[in-house]
């Protein structure tokens, strides 16, 4: 069973130190997602259609809304992974055009060779999370240093999203797809079929499916799961509602179904996620 050793969360998004021994389903995040190996054996992720190795020297880089999955090899020792899920609005505070981290193509490659500085800062952040879980300010300072180094190394940050023309085009989503997304956001628990969403958009099922994936980078099913995961994480971390109630509110017919969904997307059960996220409070 995978373990979450530490979880930090705040305006930056969240950072998890994960001891991974099980695969994760193909999923996505609305975050700039970076994975760094802290200890254990080398491992790999499937990012889009590419296998991205995670080693001492290579980080895995996942764009917002890019599908990916963890591929666990049971013949190897667990990998201890520092997983960063970083909010584009937080990155905007460093440089306005870093808000492009919420759009496709921010990272040009799914893996990149880390510098000695990136590796040491990642190790320092992991150690700070373990030894001083309540030291939020210090952790955020290290995270800021780490993300600046990652972006400067792995993105064309001086030019990305620099013009109004680029920004307008990267944020363009067909109005019919926006209509379906609005419906999904208004009630993620509703049993929304592709047929219903296509009807709401005024498109055939096949045309809607193609247009949705072309506009968002993910299928309607994955998009809806992203909404549910983020709502679930917020409820688990910030609230005291029991997990049965959270699952019911998100449309799961049984508590076990919600627990399985949460574990398949977040590595651990919601009970462990909540207890670890609240260490140091």
PDB file of N, CA and C in Angstrom, residues 164-258:
ATOM      1  N   UNK A 164      -0.252  39.145 -25.990  1.00  0.00           N
ATOM      2  CA  UNK A 164      -1.696  39.031 -25.801  1.00  0.00           C
ATOM      3  C   UNK A 164      -2.292  38.056 -26.807  1.00  0.00           C
ATOM      4  N   UNK A 165      -1.716  38.003 -28.008  1.00  0.00           N
ATOM      5  CA  UNK A 165      -2.209  37.094 -29.033  1.00  0.00           C
ATOM      6  C   UNK A 165      -2.062  35.644 -28.564  1.00  0.00           C
ATOM      7  N   UNK A 166      -0.889  35.290 -28.010  1.00  0.00           N
ATOM      8  CA  UNK A 166      -0.660  33.931 -27.514  1.00  0.00           C
ATOM      9  C   UNK A 166      -1.622  33.597 -26.385  1.00  0.00           C
ATOM     10  N   UNK A 167      -1.774  34.518 -25.453  1.00  0.00           N
ATOM     11  CA  UNK A 167      -2.637  34.268 -24.293  1.00  0.00           C
ATOM     12  C   UNK A 167      -4.079  34.050 -24.737  1.00  0.00           C
ATOM     13  N   UNK A 168      -4.545  34.905 -25.659  1.00  0.00           N
ATOM     14  CA  UNK A 168      -5.921  34.784 -26.131  1.00  0.00           C
ATOM     15  C   UNK A 168      -6.149  33.445 -26.814  1.00  0.00           C
ATOM     16  N   UNK A 169      -5.192  33.015 -27.624  1.00  0.00           N
ATOM     17  CA  UNK A 169      -5.358  31.757 -28.344  1.00  0.00           C
ATOM     18  C   UNK A 169      -5.265  30.554 -27.415  1.00  0.00           C
ATOM     19  N   UNK A 170      -4.367  30.606 -26.440  1.00  0.00           N
ATOM     20  CA  UNK A 170      -4.209  29.462 -25.539  1.00  0.00           C
ATOM     21  C   UNK A 170      -5.426  29.273 -24.643  1.00  0.00           C
ATOM     22  N   UNK A 171      -6.175  30.358 -24.387  1.00  0.00           N
ATOM     23  CA  UNK A 171      -7.345  30.273 -23.520  1.00  0.00           C
ATOM     24  C   UNK A 171      -8.655  30.095 -24.285  1.00  0.00           C
ATOM     25  N   UNK A 172      -8.560  29.956 -25.614  1.00  0.00           N
ATOM     26  CA  UNK A 172      -9.767  29.864 -26.432  1.00  0.00           C
ATOM     27  C   UNK A 172     -10.364  28.458 -26.347  1.00  0.00           C
ATOM     28  N   UNK A 173     -11.605  28.367 -25.922  1.00  0.00           N
ATOM     29  CA  UNK A 173     -12.343  27.103 -25.887  1.00  0.00           C
ATOM     30  C   UNK A 173     -13.671  27.344 -26.588  1.00  0.00           C
ATOM     31  N   UNK A 174     -14.036  26.460 -27.491  1.00  0.00           N
ATOM     32  CA  UNK A 174     -15.281  26.606 -28.241  1.00  0.00           C
ATOM     33  C   UNK A 174     -16.458  26.816 -27.288  1.00  0.00           C
ATOM     34  N   UNK A 175     -17.374  27.707 -27.659  1.00  0.00           N
ATOM     35  CA  UNK A 175     -18.474  28.064 -26.768  1.00  0.00           C
ATOM     36  C   UNK A 175     -19.361  26.865 -26.446  1.00  0.00           C
ATOM     37  N   UNK A 176     -19.447  25.901 -27.366  1.00  0.00           N
ATOM     38  CA  UNK A 176     -20.269  24.718 -27.108  1.00  0.00           C
ATOM     39  C   UNK A 176     -19.621  23.816 -26.067  1.00  0.00           C
ATOM     40  N   UNK A 177     -18.304  23.728 -26.110  1.00  0.00           N
ATOM     41  CA  UNK A 177     -17.587  22.969 -25.076  1.00  0.00           C
ATOM     42  C   UNK A 177     -17.686  23.697 -23.741  1.00  0.00           C
ATOM     43  N   UNK A 178     -17.596  25.042 -23.768  1.00  0.00           N
ATOM     44  CA  UNK A 178     -17.733  25.807 -22.525  1.00  0.00           C
ATOM     45  C   UNK A 178     -19.099  25.566 -21.893  1.00  0.00           C
ATOM     46  N   UNK A 179     -20.120  25.417 -22.716  1.00  0.00           N
ATOM     47  CA  UNK A 179     -21.455  25.162 -22.195  1.00  0.00           C
ATOM     48  C   UNK A 179     -21.495  23.823 -21.457  1.00  0.00           C
ATOM     49  N   UNK A 180     -20.863  22.805 -22.022  1.00  0.00           N
ATOM     50  CA  UNK A 180     -20.822  21.492 -21.368  1.00  0.00           C
ATOM     51  C   UNK A 180     -19.988  21.541 -20.088  1.00  0.00           C
ATOM     52  N   UNK A 181     -18.869  22.267 -20.132  1.00  0.00           N
ATOM     53  CA  UNK A 181     -18.017  22.392 -18.940  1.00  0.00           C
ATOM     54  C   UNK A 181     -18.776  23.096 -17.820  1.00  0.00           C
ATOM     55  N   UNK A 182     -19.532  24.116 -18.174  1.00  0.00           N
ATOM     56  CA  UNK A 182     -20.333  24.824 -17.175  1.00  0.00           C
ATOM     57  C   UNK A 182     -21.321  23.883 -16.499  1.00  0.00           C
ATOM     58  N   UNK A 183     -21.915  22.997 -17.283  1.00  0.00           N
ATOM     59  CA  UNK A 183     -22.844  22.016 -16.722  1.00  0.00           C
ATOM     60  C   UNK A 183     -22.126  21.061 -15.785  1.00  0.00           C
ATOM     61  N   UNK A 184     -20.956  20.624 -16.164  1.00  0.00           N
ATOM     62  CA  UNK A 184     -20.174  19.704 -15.336  1.00  0.00           C
ATOM     63  C   UNK A 184     -19.755  20.383 -14.028  1.00  0.00           C
ATOM     64  N   UNK A 185     -19.315  21.624 -14.124  1.00  0.00           N
ATOM     65  CA  UNK A 185     -18.875  22.331 -12.923  1.00  0.00           C
ATOM     66  C   UNK A 185     -20.038  22.625 -11.980  1.00  0.00           C
ATOM     67  N   UNK A 186     -21.220  22.851 -12.539  1.00  0.00           N
ATOM     68  CA  UNK A 186     -22.369  23.211 -11.700  1.00  0.00           C
ATOM     69  C   UNK A 186     -22.819  22.065 -10.809  1.00  0.00           C
ATOM     70  N   UNK A 187     -22.568  20.830 -11.248  1.00  0.00           N
ATOM     71  CA  UNK A 187     -22.982  19.678 -10.447  1.00  0.00           C
ATOM     72  C   UNK A 187     -22.147  18.462 -10.834  1.00  0.00           C
ATOM     73  N   UNK A 188     -20.912  18.359 -10.305  1.00  0.00           N
ATOM     74  CA  UNK A 188     -20.044  17.232 -10.664  1.00  0.00           C
ATOM     75  C   UNK A 188     -20.614  15.879 -10.252  1.00  0.00           C
ATOM     76  N   UNK A 189     -21.556  15.865  -9.316  1.00  0.00           N
ATOM     77  CA  UNK A 189     -22.120  14.601  -8.850  1.00  0.00           C
ATOM     78  C   UNK A 189     -23.209  14.068  -9.772  1.00  0.00           C
ATOM     79  N   UNK A 190     -23.698  14.904 -10.673  1.00  0.00           N
ATOM     80  CA  UNK A 190     -24.796  14.487 -11.548  1.00  0.00           C
ATOM     81  C   UNK A 190     -24.326  13.384 -12.500  1.00  0.00           C
ATOM     82  N   UNK A 191     -25.179  12.399 -12.783  1.00  0.00           N
ATOM     83  CA  UNK A 191     -24.816  11.326 -13.724  1.00  0.00           C
ATOM     84  C   UNK A 191     -24.883  11.829 -15.164  1.00  0.00           C
ATOM     85  N   UNK A 192     -23.842  12.526 -15.590  1.00  0.00           N
ATOM     86  CA  UNK A 192     -23.829  13.153 -16.906  1.00  0.00           C
ATOM     87  C   UNK A 192     -23.221  12.202 -17.937  1.00  0.00           C
ATOM     88  N   UNK A 193     -24.014  11.749 -18.880  1.00  0.00           N
ATOM     89  CA  UNK A 193     -23.525  10.892 -19.951  1.00  0.00           C
ATOM     90  C   UNK A 193     -22.962  11.752 -21.078  1.00  0.00           C
ATOM     91  N   UNK A 194     -22.172  11.125 -21.938  1.00  0.00           N
ATOM     92  CA  UNK A 194     -21.661  11.828 -23.120  1.00  0.00           C
ATOM     93  C   UNK A 194     -22.825  12.326 -23.966  1.00  0.00           C
ATOM     94  N   UNK A 195     -23.865  11.505 -24.045  1.00  0.00           N
ATOM     95  CA  UNK A 195     -25.028  11.889 -24.848  1.00  0.00           C
ATOM     96  C   UNK A 195     -25.668  13.168 -24.315  1.00  0.00           C
ATOM     97  N   UNK A 196     -25.812  13.262 -22.995  1.00  0.00           N
ATOM     98  CA  UNK A 196     -26.429  14.451 -22.407  1.00  0.00           C
ATOM     99  C   UNK A 196     -25.553  15.678 -22.610  1.00  0.00           C
ATOM    100  N   UNK A 197     -24.247  15.515 -22.409  1.00  0.00           N
ATOM    101  CA  UNK A 197     -23.335  16.642 -22.584  1.00  0.00           C
ATOM    102  C   UNK A 197     -23.313  17.093 -24.048  1.00  0.00           C
ATOM    103  N   UNK A 198     -23.322  16.117 -24.962  1.00  0.00           N
ATOM    104  CA  UNK A 198     -23.330  16.453 -26.385  1.00  0.00           C
ATOM    105  C   UNK A 198     -24.617  17.183 -26.758  1.00  0.00           C
ATOM    106  N   UNK A 199     -25.722  16.729 -26.190  1.00  0.00           N
ATOM    107  CA  UNK A 199     -27.002  17.385 -26.456  1.00  0.00           C
ATOM    108  C   UNK A 199     -26.998  18.814 -25.939  1.00  0.00           C
ATOM    109  N   UNK A 200     -26.431  19.011 -24.742  1.00  0.00           N
ATOM    110  CA  UNK A 200     -26.340  20.350 -24.160  1.00  0.00           C
ATOM    111  C   UNK A 200     -25.486  21.263 -25.053  1.00  0.00           C
ATOM    112  N   UNK A 201     -24.467  20.674 -25.669  1.00  0.00           N
ATOM    113  CA  UNK A 201     -23.585  21.450 -26.535  1.00  0.00           C
ATOM    114  C   UNK A 201     -24.149  21.616 -27.940  1.00  0.00           C
ATOM    115  N   UNK A 202     -25.216  20.878 -28.251  1.00  0.00           N
ATOM    116  CA  UNK A 202     -25.803  20.963 -29.581  1.00  0.00           C
ATOM    117  C   UNK A 202     -24.975  20.272 -30.645  1.00  0.00           C
ATOM    118  N   UNK A 203     -24.292  19.175 -30.255  1.00  0.00           N
ATOM    119  CA  UNK A 203     -23.416  18.452 -31.166  1.00  0.00           C
ATOM    120  C   UNK A 203     -23.742  16.966 -31.146  1.00  0.00           C
ATOM    121  N   UNK A 204     -23.326  16.245 -32.175  1.00  0.00           N
ATOM    122  CA  UNK A 204     -23.430  14.794 -32.148  1.00  0.00           C
ATOM    123  C   UNK A 204     -22.450  14.253 -31.117  1.00  0.00           C
ATOM    124  N   UNK A 205     -22.668  13.030 -30.668  1.00  0.00           N
ATOM    125  CA  UNK A 205     -21.807  12.434 -29.648  1.00  0.00           C
ATOM    126  C   UNK A 205     -20.351  12.409 -30.111  1.00  0.00           C
ATOM    127  N   UNK A 206     -20.118  11.925 -31.334  1.00  0.00           N
ATOM    128  CA  UNK A 206     -18.750  11.798 -31.831  1.00  0.00           C
ATOM    129  C   UNK A 206     -18.093  13.169 -32.018  1.00  0.00           C
ATOM    130  N   UNK A 207     -18.839  14.127 -32.570  1.00  0.00           N
ATOM    131  CA  UNK A 207     -18.275  15.461 -32.791  1.00  0.00           C
ATOM    132  C   UNK A 207     -17.971  16.139 -31.462  1.00  0.00           C
ATOM    133  N   UNK A 208     -18.873  15.994 -30.504  1.00  0.00           N
ATOM    134  CA  UNK A 208     -18.646  16.583 -29.187  1.00  0.00           C
ATOM    135  C   UNK A 208     -17.398  16.004 -28.536  1.00  0.00           C
ATOM    136  N   UNK A 209     -17.263  14.684 -28.582  1.00  0.00           N
ATOM    137  CA  UNK A 209     -16.121  14.035 -27.940  1.00  0.00           C
ATOM    138  C   UNK A 209     -14.813  14.556 -28.537  1.00  0.00           C
ATOM    139  N   UNK A 210     -14.750  14.622 -29.867  1.00  0.00           N
ATOM    140  CA  UNK A 210     -13.528  15.103 -30.518  1.00  0.00           C
ATOM    141  C   UNK A 210     -13.257  16.567 -30.172  1.00  0.00           C
ATOM    142  N   UNK A 211     -14.306  17.385 -30.195  1.00  0.00           N
ATOM    143  CA  UNK A 211     -14.129  18.812 -29.933  1.00  0.00           C
ATOM    144  C   UNK A 211     -13.731  19.062 -28.479  1.00  0.00           C
ATOM    145  N   UNK A 212     -14.311  18.308 -27.557  1.00  0.00           N
ATOM    146  CA  UNK A 212     -13.991  18.475 -26.141  1.00  0.00           C
ATOM    147  C   UNK A 212     -12.513  18.154 -25.902  1.00  0.00           C
ATOM    148  N   UNK A 213     -12.050  17.031 -26.426  1.00  0.00           N
ATOM    149  CA  UNK A 213     -10.658  16.639 -26.207  1.00  0.00           C
ATOM    150  C   UNK A 213      -9.707  17.615 -26.898  1.00  0.00           C
ATOM    151  N   UNK A 214     -10.084  18.101 -28.080  1.00  0.00           N
ATOM    152  CA  UNK A 214      -9.232  19.072 -28.776  1.00  0.00           C
ATOM    153  C   UNK A 214      -9.151  20.388 -28.004  1.00  0.00           C
ATOM    154  N   UNK A 215     -10.234  20.772 -27.322  1.00  0.00           N
ATOM    155  CA  UNK A 215     -10.275  22.048 -26.600  1.00  0.00           C
ATOM    156  C   UNK A 215      -9.592  21.983 -25.238  1.00  0.00           C
ATOM    157  N   UNK A 216      -9.722  20.840 -24.559  1.00  0.00           N
ATOM    158  CA  UNK A 216      -9.240  20.738 -23.176  1.00  0.00           C
ATOM    159  C   UNK A 216      -8.011  19.861 -23.016  1.00  0.00           C
ATOM    160  N   UNK A 217      -7.761  18.977 -23.980  1.00  0.00           N
ATOM    161  CA  UNK A 217      -6.641  18.047 -23.874  1.00  0.00           C
ATOM    162  C   UNK A 217      -6.996  16.746 -23.188  1.00  0.00           C
ATOM    163  N   UNK A 218      -8.209  16.638 -22.662  1.00  0.00           N
ATOM    164  CA  UNK A 218      -8.639  15.422 -21.973  1.00  0.00           C
ATOM    165  C   UNK A 218     -10.051  15.060 -22.424  1.00  0.00           C
ATOM    166  N   UNK A 219     -10.444  13.832 -22.154  1.00  0.00           N
ATOM    167  CA  UNK A 219     -11.801  13.401 -22.465  1.00  0.00           C
ATOM    168  C   UNK A 219     -12.775  13.978 -21.437  1.00  0.00           C
ATOM    169  N   UNK A 220     -14.077  14.010 -21.754  1.00  0.00           N
ATOM    170  CA  UNK A 220     -15.055  14.482 -20.766  1.00  0.00           C
ATOM    171  C   UNK A 220     -14.999  13.688 -19.458  1.00  0.00           C
ATOM    172  N   UNK A 221     -14.760  12.384 -19.556  1.00  0.00           N
ATOM    173  CA  UNK A 221     -14.698  11.547 -18.353  1.00  0.00           C
ATOM    174  C   UNK A 221     -13.540  11.963 -17.451  1.00  0.00           C
ATOM    175  N   UNK A 222     -12.367  12.156 -18.044  1.00  0.00           N
ATOM    176  CA  UNK A 222     -11.200  12.578 -17.253  1.00  0.00           C
ATOM    177  C   UNK A 222     -11.437  13.972 -16.676  1.00  0.00           C
ATOM    178  N   UNK A 223     -12.013  14.866 -17.462  1.00  0.00           N
ATOM    179  CA  UNK A 223     -12.274  16.226 -16.979  1.00  0.00           C
ATOM    180  C   UNK A 223     -13.178  16.190 -15.752  1.00  0.00           C
ATOM    181  N   UNK A 224     -14.241  15.406 -15.818  1.00  0.00           N
ATOM    182  CA  UNK A 224     -15.159  15.311 -14.684  1.00  0.00           C
ATOM    183  C   UNK A 224     -14.465  14.713 -13.466  1.00  0.00           C
ATOM    184  N   UNK A 225     -13.603  13.727 -13.686  1.00  0.00           N
ATOM    185  CA  UNK A 225     -12.859  13.144 -12.572  1.00  0.00           C
ATOM    186  C   UNK A 225     -11.921  14.168 -11.933  1.00  0.00           C
ATOM    187  N   UNK A 226     -11.307  15.046 -12.752  1.00  0.00           N
ATOM    188  CA  UNK A 226     -10.444  16.103 -12.206  1.00  0.00           C
ATOM    189  C   UNK A 226     -11.253  17.002 -11.276  1.00  0.00           C
ATOM    190  N   UNK A 227     -12.442  17.387 -11.716  1.00  0.00           N
ATOM    191  CA  UNK A 227     -13.298  18.221 -10.869  1.00  0.00           C
ATOM    192  C   UNK A 227     -13.605  17.517  -9.553  1.00  0.00           C
ATOM    193  N   UNK A 228     -13.933  16.237  -9.620  1.00  0.00           N
ATOM    194  CA  UNK A 228     -14.279  15.490  -8.412  1.00  0.00           C
ATOM    195  C   UNK A 228     -13.077  15.348  -7.480  1.00  0.00           C
ATOM    196  N   UNK A 229     -11.909  15.077  -8.052  1.00  0.00           N
ATOM    197  CA  UNK A 229     -10.707  14.923  -7.214  1.00  0.00           C
ATOM    198  C   UNK A 229     -10.410  16.213  -6.462  1.00  0.00           C
ATOM    199  N   UNK A 230     -10.442  17.351  -7.160  1.00  0.00           N
ATOM    200  CA  UNK A 230     -10.104  18.609  -6.499  1.00  0.00           C
ATOM    201  C   UNK A 230     -11.131  18.977  -5.431  1.00  0.00           C
ATOM    202  N   UNK A 231     -12.400  18.719  -5.700  1.00  0.00           N
ATOM    203  CA  UNK A 231     -13.424  18.953  -4.677  1.00  0.00           C
ATOM    204  C   UNK A 231     -13.221  18.014  -3.495  1.00  0.00           C
ATOM    205  N   UNK A 232     -12.875  16.765  -3.788  1.00  0.00           N
ATOM    206  CA  UNK A 232     -12.656  15.792  -2.717  1.00  0.00           C
ATOM    207  C   UNK A 232     -11.461  16.178  -1.864  1.00  0.00           C
ATOM    208  N   UNK A 233     -10.363  16.562  -2.503  1.00  0.00           N
ATOM    209  CA  UNK A 233      -9.161  16.963  -1.754  1.00  0.00           C
ATOM    210  C   UNK A 233      -9.469  18.158  -0.858  1.00  0.00           C
ATOM    211  N   UNK A 234     -10.173  19.146  -1.397  1.00  0.00           N
ATOM    212  CA  UNK A 234     -10.530  20.310  -0.588  1.00  0.00           C
ATOM    213  C   UNK A 234     -11.373  19.942   0.611  1.00  0.00           C
ATOM    214  N   UNK A 235     -12.347  19.056   0.402  1.00  0.00           N
ATOM    215  CA  UNK A 235     -13.224  18.647   1.503  1.00  0.00           C
ATOM    216  C   UNK A 235     -12.474  17.814   2.531  1.00  0.00           C
ATOM    217  N   UNK A 236     -11.586  16.946   2.073  1.00  0.00           N
ATOM    218  CA  UNK A 236     -10.829  16.077   2.977  1.00  0.00           C
ATOM    219  C   UNK A 236      -9.849  16.888   3.823  1.00  0.00           C
ATOM    220  N   UNK A 237      -9.169  17.849   3.214  1.00  0.00           N
ATOM    221  CA  UNK A 237      -8.132  18.606   3.914  1.00  0.00           C
ATOM    222  C   UNK A 237      -8.727  19.705   4.788  1.00  0.00           C
ATOM    223  N   UNK A 238      -9.678  20.447   4.261  1.00  0.00           N
ATOM    224  CA  UNK A 238     -10.133  21.663   4.933  1.00  0.00           C
ATOM    225  C   UNK A 238     -11.382  21.490   5.783  1.00  0.00           C
ATOM    226  N   UNK A 239     -12.098  20.388   5.618  1.00  0.00           N
ATOM    227  CA  UNK A 239     -13.342  20.203   6.346  1.00  0.00           C
ATOM    228  C   UNK A 239     -13.289  19.044   7.323  1.00  0.00           C
ATOM    229  N   UNK A 240     -14.369  18.894   8.065  1.00  0.00           N
ATOM    230  CA  UNK A 240     -14.480  17.786   9.019  1.00  0.00           C
ATOM    231  C   UNK A 240     -15.614  16.837   8.657  1.00  0.00           C
ATOM    232  N   UNK A 241     -16.167  17.006   7.469  1.00  0.00           N
ATOM    233  CA  UNK A 241     -17.243  16.144   6.997  1.00  0.00           C
ATOM    234  C   UNK A 241     -16.738  14.707   6.898  1.00  0.00           C
ATOM    235  N   UNK A 242     -17.589  13.738   7.281  1.00  0.00           N
ATOM    236  CA  UNK A 242     -17.138  12.354   7.172  1.00  0.00           C
ATOM    237  C   UNK A 242     -17.052  11.943   5.704  1.00  0.00           C
ATOM    238  N   UNK A 243     -16.265  10.900   5.453  1.00  0.00           N
ATOM    239  CA  UNK A 243     -15.956  10.531   4.077  1.00  0.00           C
ATOM    240  C   UNK A 243     -17.169   9.968   3.341  1.00  0.00           C
ATOM    241  N   UNK A 244     -18.056   9.340   4.060  1.00  0.00           N
ATOM    242  CA  UNK A 244     -19.286   8.839   3.434  1.00  0.00           C
ATOM    243  C   UNK A 244     -20.100   9.999   2.868  1.00  0.00           C
ATOM    244  N   UNK A 245     -20.177  11.077   3.647  1.00  0.00           N
ATOM    245  CA  UNK A 245     -20.940  12.249   3.206  1.00  0.00           C
ATOM    246  C   UNK A 245     -20.268  12.918   2.019  1.00  0.00           C
ATOM    247  N   UNK A 246     -18.931  12.994   2.040  1.00  0.00           N
ATOM    248  CA  UNK A 246     -18.215  13.590   0.906  1.00  0.00           C
ATOM    249  C   UNK A 246     -18.459  12.771  -0.355  1.00  0.00           C
ATOM    250  N   UNK A 247     -18.329  11.454  -0.223  1.00  0.00           N
ATOM    251  CA  UNK A 247     -18.552  10.580  -1.372  1.00  0.00           C
ATOM    252  C   UNK A 247     -19.960  10.690  -1.906  1.00  0.00           C
ATOM    253  N   UNK A 248     -20.929  10.748  -1.009  1.00  0.00           N
ATOM    254  CA  UNK A 248     -22.326  10.873  -1.426  1.00  0.00           C
ATOM    255  C   UNK A 248     -22.551  12.189  -2.162  1.00  0.00           C
ATOM    256  N   UNK A 249     -21.947  13.260  -1.664  1.00  0.00           N
ATOM    257  CA  UNK A 249     -22.116  14.573  -2.281  1.00  0.00           C
ATOM    258  C   UNK A 249     -21.478  14.624  -3.670  1.00  0.00           C
ATOM    259  N   UNK A 250     -20.483  13.775  -3.897  1.00  0.00           N
ATOM    260  CA  UNK A 250     -19.811  13.754  -5.195  1.00  0.00           C
ATOM    261  C   UNK A 250     -20.370  12.684  -6.125  1.00  0.00           C
ATOM    262  N   UNK A 251     -21.426  12.014  -5.690  1.00  0.00           N
ATOM    263  CA  UNK A 251     -22.118  11.103  -6.590  1.00  0.00           C
ATOM    264  C   UNK A 251     -21.696   9.655  -6.519  1.00  0.00           C
ATOM    265  N   UNK A 252     -20.964   9.258  -5.479  1.00  0.00           N
ATOM    266  CA  UNK A 252     -20.550   7.863  -5.339  1.00  0.00           C
ATOM    267  C   UNK A 252     -21.626   7.085  -4.581  1.00  0.00           C
ATOM    268  N   UNK A 253     -21.958   5.918  -5.090  1.00  0.00           N
ATOM    269  CA  UNK A 253     -23.089   5.166  -4.542  1.00  0.00           C
ATOM    270  C   UNK A 253     -22.760   4.452  -3.239  1.00  0.00           C
ATOM    271  N   UNK A 254     -21.474   4.292  -2.929  1.00  0.00           N
ATOM    272  CA  UNK A 254     -21.070   3.620  -1.695  1.00  0.00           C
ATOM    273  C   UNK A 254     -19.750   4.208  -1.212  1.00  0.00           C
ATOM    274  N   UNK A 255     -19.521   4.250   0.117  1.00  0.00           N
ATOM    275  CA  UNK A 255     -18.260   4.797   0.633  1.00  0.00           C
ATOM    276  C   UNK A 255     -17.033   4.113   0.050  1.00  0.00           C
ATOM    277  N   UNK A 256     -17.123   2.791  -0.166  1.00  0.00           N
ATOM    278  CA  UNK A 256     -15.967   2.062  -0.710  1.00  0.00           C
ATOM    279  C   UNK A 256     -15.612   2.545  -2.114  1.00  0.00           C
ATOM    280  N   UNK A 257     -16.631   2.943  -2.887  1.00  0.00           N
ATOM    281  CA  UNK A 257     -16.365   3.435  -4.239  1.00  0.00           C
ATOM    282  C   UNK A 257     -15.625   4.762  -4.191  1.00  0.00           C
ATOM    283  N   UNK A 258     -16.007   5.632  -3.253  1.00  0.00           N
ATOM    284  CA  UNK A 258     -15.305   6.907  -3.102  1.00  0.00           C
ATOM    285  C   UNK A 258     -13.864   6.685  -2.646  1.00  0.00           C
TER     286      UNK A 258
END
